[in-house]
PDB file of C-alpha atoms in Angstrom:
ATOM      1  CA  UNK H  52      -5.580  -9.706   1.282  1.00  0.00           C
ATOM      2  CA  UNK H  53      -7.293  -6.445   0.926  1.00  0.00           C
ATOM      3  CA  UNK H  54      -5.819  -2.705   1.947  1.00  0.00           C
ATOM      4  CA  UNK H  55      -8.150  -2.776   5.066  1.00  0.00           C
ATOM      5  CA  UNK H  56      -6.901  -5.957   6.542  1.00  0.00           C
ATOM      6  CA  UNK H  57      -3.086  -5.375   5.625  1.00  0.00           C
ATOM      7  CA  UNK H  58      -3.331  -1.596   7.292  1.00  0.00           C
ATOM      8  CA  UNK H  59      -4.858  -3.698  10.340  1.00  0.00           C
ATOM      9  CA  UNK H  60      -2.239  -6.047  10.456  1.00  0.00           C
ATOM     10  CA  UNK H  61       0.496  -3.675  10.076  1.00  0.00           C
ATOM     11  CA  UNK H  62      -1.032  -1.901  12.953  1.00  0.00           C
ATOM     12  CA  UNK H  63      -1.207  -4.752  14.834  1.00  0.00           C
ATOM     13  CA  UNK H  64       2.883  -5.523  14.609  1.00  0.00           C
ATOM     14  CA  UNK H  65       3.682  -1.625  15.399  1.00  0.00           C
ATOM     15  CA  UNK H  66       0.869  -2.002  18.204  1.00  0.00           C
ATOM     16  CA  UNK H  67       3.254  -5.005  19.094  1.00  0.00           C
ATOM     17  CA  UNK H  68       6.548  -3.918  18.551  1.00  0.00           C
ATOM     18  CA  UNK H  69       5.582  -1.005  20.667  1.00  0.00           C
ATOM     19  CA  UNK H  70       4.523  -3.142  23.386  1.00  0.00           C
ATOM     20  CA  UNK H  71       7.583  -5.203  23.271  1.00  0.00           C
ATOM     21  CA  UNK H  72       9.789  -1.618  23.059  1.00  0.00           C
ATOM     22  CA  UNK H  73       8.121  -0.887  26.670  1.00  0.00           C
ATOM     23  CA  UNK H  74       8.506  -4.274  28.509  1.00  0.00           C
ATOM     24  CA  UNK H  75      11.864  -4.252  27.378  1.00  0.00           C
ATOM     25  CA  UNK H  76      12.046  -0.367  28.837  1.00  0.00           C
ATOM     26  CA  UNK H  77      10.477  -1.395  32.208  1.00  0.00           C
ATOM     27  CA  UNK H  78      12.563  -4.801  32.597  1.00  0.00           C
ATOM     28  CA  UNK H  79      15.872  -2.421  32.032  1.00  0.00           C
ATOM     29  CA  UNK H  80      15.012   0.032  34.597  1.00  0.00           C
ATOM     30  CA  UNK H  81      14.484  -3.419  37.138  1.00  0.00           C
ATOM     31  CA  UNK H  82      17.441  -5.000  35.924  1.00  0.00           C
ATOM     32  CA  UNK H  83      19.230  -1.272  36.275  1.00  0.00           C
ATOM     33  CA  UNK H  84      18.058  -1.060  39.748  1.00  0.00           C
ATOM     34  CA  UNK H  85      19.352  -4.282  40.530  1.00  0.00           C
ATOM     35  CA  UNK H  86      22.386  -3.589  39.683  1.00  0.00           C
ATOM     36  CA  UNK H  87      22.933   0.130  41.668  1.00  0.00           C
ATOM     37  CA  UNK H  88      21.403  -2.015  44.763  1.00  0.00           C
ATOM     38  CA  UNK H  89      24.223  -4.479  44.061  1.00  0.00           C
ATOM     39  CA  UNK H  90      26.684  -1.592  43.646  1.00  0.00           C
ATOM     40  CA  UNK H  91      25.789   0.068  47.136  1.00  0.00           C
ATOM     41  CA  UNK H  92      25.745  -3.202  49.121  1.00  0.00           C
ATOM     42  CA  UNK H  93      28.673  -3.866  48.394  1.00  0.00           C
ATOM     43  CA  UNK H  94      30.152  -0.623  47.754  1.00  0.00           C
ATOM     44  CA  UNK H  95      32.230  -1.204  44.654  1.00  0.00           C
ATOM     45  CA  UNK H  96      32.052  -2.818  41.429  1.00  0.00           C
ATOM     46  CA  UNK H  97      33.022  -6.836  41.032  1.00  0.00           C
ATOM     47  CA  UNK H  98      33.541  -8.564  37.674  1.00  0.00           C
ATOM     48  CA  UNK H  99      29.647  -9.617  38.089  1.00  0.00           C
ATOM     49  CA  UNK H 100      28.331  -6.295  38.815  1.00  0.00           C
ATOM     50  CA  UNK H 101      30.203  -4.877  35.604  1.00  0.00           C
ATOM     51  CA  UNK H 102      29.022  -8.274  33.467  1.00  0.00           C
ATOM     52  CA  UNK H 103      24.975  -6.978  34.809  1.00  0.00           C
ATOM     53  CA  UNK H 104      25.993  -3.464  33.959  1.00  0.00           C
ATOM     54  CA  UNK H 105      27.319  -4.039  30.471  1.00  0.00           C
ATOM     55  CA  UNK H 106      24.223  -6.235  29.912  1.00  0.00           C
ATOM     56  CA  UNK H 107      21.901  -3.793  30.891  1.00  0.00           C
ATOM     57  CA  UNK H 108      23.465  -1.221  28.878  1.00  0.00           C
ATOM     58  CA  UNK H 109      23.143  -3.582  25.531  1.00  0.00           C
ATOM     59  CA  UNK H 110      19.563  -3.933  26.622  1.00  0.00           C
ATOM     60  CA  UNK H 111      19.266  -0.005  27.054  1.00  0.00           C
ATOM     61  CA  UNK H 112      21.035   0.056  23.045  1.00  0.00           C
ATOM     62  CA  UNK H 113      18.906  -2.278  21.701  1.00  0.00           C
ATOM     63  CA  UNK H 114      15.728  -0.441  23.027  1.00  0.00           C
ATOM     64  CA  UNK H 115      16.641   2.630  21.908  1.00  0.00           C
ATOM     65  CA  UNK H 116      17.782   1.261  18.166  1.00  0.00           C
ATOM     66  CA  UNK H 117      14.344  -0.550  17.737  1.00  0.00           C
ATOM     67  CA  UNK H 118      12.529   2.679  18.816  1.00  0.00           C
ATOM     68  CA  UNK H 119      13.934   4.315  16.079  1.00  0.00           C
ATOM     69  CA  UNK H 120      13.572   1.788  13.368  1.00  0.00           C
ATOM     70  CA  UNK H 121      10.228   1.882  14.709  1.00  0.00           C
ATOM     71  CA  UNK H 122       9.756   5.512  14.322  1.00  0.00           C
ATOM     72  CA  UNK H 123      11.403   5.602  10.703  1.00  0.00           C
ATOM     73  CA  UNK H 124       8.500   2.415   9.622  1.00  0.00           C
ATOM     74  CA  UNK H 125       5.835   4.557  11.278  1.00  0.00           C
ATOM     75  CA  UNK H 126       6.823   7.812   8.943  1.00  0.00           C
ATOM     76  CA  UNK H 127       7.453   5.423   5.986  1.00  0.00           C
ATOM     77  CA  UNK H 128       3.832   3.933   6.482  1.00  0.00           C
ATOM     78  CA  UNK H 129       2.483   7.353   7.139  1.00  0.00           C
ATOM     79  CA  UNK H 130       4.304   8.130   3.857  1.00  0.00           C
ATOM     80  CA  UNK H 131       2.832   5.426   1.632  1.00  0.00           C
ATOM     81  CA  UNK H 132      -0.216   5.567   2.745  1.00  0.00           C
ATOM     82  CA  UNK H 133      -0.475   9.237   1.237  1.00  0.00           C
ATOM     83  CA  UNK H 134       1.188   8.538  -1.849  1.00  0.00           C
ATOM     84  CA  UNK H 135      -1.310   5.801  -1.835  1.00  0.00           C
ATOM     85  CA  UNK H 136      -4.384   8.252  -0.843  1.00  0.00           C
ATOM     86  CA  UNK H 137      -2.863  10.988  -3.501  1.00  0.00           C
ATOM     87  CA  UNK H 138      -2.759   7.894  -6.535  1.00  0.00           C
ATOM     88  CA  UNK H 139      -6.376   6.218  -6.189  1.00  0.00           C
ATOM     89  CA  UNK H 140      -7.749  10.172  -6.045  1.00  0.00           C
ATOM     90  CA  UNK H 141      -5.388  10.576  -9.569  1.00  0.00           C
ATOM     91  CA  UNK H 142      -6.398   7.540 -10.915  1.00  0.00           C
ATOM     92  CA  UNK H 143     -10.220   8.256  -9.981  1.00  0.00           C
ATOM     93  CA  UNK H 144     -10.016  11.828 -12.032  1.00  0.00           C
ATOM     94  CA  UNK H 145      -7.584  10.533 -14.823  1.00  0.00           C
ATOM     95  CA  UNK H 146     -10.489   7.855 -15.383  1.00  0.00           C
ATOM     96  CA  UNK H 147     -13.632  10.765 -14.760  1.00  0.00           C
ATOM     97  CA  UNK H 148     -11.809  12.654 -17.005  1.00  0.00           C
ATOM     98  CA  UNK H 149     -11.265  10.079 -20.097  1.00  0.00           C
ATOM     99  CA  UNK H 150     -14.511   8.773 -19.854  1.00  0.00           C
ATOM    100  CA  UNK H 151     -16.189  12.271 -20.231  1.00  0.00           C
ATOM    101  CA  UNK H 152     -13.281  13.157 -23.644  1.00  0.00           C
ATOM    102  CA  UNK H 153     -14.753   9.467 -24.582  1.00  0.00           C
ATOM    103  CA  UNK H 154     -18.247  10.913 -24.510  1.00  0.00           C
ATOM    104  CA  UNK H 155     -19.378   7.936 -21.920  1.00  0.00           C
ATOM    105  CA  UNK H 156     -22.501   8.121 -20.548  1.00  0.00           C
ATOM    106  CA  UNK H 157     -23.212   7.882 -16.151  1.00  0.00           C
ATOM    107  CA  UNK H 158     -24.205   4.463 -16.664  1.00  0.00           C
ATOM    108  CA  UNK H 159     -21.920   3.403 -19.059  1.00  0.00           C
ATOM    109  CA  UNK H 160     -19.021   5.373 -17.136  1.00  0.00           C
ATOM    110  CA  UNK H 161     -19.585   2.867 -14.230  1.00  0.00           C
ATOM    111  CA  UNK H 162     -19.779  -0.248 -15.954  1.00  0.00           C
ATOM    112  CA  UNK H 163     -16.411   0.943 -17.213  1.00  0.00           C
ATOM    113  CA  UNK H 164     -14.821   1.596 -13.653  1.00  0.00           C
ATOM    114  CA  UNK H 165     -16.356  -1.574 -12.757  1.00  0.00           C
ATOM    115  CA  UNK H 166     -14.637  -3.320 -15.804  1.00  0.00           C
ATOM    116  CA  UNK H 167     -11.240  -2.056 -14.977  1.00  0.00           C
ATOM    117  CA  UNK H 168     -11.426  -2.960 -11.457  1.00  0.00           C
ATOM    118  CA  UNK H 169     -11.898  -6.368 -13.110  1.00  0.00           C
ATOM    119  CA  UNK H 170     -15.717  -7.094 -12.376  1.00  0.00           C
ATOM    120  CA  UNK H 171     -16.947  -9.899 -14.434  1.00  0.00           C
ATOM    121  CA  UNK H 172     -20.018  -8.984 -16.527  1.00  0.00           C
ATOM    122  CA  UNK H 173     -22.107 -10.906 -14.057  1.00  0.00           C
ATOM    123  CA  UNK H 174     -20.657  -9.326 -10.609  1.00  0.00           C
ATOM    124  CA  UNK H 175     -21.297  -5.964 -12.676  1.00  0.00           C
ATOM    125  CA  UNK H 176     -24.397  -6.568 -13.756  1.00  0.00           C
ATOM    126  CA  UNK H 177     -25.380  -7.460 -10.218  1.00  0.00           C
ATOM    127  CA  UNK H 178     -23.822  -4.364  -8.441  1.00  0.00           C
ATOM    128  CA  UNK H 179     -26.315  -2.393 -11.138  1.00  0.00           C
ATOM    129  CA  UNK H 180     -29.471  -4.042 -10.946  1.00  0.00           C
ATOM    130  CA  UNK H 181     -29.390  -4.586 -14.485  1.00  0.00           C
ATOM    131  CA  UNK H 182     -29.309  -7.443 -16.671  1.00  0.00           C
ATOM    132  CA  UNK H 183     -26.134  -9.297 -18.516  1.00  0.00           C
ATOM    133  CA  UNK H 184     -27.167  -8.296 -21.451  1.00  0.00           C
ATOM    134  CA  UNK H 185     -27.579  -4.610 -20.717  1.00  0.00           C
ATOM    135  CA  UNK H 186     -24.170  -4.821 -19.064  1.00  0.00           C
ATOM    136  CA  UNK H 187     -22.489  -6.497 -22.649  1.00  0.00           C
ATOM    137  CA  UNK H 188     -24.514  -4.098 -24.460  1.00  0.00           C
ATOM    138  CA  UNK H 189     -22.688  -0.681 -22.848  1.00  0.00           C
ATOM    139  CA  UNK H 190     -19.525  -2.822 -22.894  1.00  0.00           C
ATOM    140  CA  UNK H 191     -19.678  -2.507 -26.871  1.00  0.00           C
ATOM    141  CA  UNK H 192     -20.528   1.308 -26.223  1.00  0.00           C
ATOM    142  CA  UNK H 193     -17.399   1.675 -24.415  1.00  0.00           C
ATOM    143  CA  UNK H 194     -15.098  -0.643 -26.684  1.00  0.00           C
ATOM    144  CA  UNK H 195     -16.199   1.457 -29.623  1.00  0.00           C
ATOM    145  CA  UNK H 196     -16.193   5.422 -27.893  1.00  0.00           C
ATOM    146  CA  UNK H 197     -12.895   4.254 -26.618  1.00  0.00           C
ATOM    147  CA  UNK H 198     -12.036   2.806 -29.493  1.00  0.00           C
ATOM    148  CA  UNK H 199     -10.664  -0.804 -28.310  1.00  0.00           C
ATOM    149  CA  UNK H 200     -11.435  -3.686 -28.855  1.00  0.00           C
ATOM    150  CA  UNK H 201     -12.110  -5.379 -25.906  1.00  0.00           C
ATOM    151  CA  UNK H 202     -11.542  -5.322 -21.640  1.00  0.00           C
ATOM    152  CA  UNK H 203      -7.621  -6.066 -21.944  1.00  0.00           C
ATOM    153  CA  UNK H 204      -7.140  -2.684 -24.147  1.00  0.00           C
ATOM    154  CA  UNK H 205      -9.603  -0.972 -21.919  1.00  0.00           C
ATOM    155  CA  UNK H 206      -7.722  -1.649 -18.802  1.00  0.00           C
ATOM    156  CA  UNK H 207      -4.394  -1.255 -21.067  1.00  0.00           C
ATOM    157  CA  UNK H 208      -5.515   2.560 -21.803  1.00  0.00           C
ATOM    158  CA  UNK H 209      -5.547   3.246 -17.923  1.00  0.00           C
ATOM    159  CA  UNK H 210      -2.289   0.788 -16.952  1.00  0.00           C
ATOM    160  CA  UNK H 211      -0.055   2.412 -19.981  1.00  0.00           C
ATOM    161  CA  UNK H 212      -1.237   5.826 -18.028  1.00  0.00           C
ATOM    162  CA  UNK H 213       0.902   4.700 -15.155  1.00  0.00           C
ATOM    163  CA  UNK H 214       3.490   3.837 -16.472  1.00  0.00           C
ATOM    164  CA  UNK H 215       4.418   6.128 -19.034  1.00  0.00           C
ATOM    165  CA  UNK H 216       2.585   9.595 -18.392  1.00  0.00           C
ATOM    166  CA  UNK H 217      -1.029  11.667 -19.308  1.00  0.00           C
ATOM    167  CA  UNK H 218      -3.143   9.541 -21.887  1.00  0.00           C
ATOM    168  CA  UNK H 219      -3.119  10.270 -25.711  1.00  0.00           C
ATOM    169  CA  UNK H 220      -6.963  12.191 -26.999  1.00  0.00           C
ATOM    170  CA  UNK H 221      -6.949   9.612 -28.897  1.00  0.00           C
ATOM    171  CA  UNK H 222      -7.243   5.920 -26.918  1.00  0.00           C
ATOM    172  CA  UNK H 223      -6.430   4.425 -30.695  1.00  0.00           C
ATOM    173  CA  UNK H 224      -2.625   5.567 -30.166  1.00  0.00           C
ATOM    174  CA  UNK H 225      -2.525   3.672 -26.733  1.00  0.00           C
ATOM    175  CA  UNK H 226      -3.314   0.513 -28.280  1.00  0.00           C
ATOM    176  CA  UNK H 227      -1.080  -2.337 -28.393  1.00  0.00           C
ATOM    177  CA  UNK H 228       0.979  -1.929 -31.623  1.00  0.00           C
ATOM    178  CA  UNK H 229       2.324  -4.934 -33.463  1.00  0.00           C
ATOM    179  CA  UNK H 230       6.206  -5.020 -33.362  1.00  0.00           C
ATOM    180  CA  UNK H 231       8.445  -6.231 -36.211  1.00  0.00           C
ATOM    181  CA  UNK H 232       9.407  -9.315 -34.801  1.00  0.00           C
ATOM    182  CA  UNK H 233       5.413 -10.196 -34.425  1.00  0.00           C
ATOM    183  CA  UNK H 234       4.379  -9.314 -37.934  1.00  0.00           C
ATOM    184  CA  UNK H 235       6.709 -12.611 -38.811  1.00  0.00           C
TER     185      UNK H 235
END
């Protein structure tokens, strides 16, 4: 499901529980008023008028409990969504800015964003106007300036970057190293 239709969708339920929040509200008020014209016909409270009362009053509760988990999911959302906003615009630098130390040229610098976004050489090729085997040919460019040996290191550079902190000068020190127990 892509970012689009998930923000939509969320939208939707909010848009939804929202609605539901105010139905709720208005039946209340009815089912408040009901009871305060019950109360002044008859001019006191019976066991039934208190059983409508304390009903209404969980109704009242409950309305104003989901309007505030409500209000807490819409400031989470609002949240994420800029720690989302404030990532892609990192992660769009931190990759302008190791394909320039790599020495990439504009053409081979967007074969490589199409790469890690995990475009097959085809897709790529198509999105470029160019030909497969211009696209495998600044592929090997890129594998050697970056010095890796293929599209799993190349995404591996940007993906260790996340989780561990800025990138090495060097892409050869982000490579996957061999372990002890895999020399065996």
């Amino acid at each position: 499901m892509t970012t689009a239709r998930r923000r939509s969708s969320l939208w939707s339920q909010e848009i939804g529980l929202a609605a539901l929040i105010i139905v709720q509200a208005g039946c209340a008020f009815v089912f408040l008023m009901d009871v305060f014209g019950d109360i002044q016909d008859t001019g006191h409270f019976s066991l039934n008028i208190n059983i409508e009362l304390f009903a209404n009053l969980g109704l009242v509760a409950a309305i104003v409990v989901e309007a505030r988990v409500l209000w807490t999911l819409l400031r989470r959302q609002a949240i994420a969504d800029r720690a989302i906003s404030a990532a892609r615009g990192a992660m769009a630098q931190l990759m302008s800015d190791q394909f320039a130390a790599w020495g990439l040229t504009a053409a081979e610098a967007d074969v490589a964003s199409f790469t890690i976004k995990g475009f097959s050489i085809a897709e790529t090729a198509g999105l470029r106007g160019a030909s497969d085997a211009t696209v495998k040919s600044q592929l090997n460019a890129i594998y050697r300036k970056a010095g890796v040996a293929g599209r799993a290191q190349l995404v591996s550079v940007f993906v260790e970057e996340l989780f561990s902190g800025p990138l090495h000068s060097d892409a050869q020190t982000q490579q996957v190293r061999k372990t002890p127990s895999q020399t065996m």
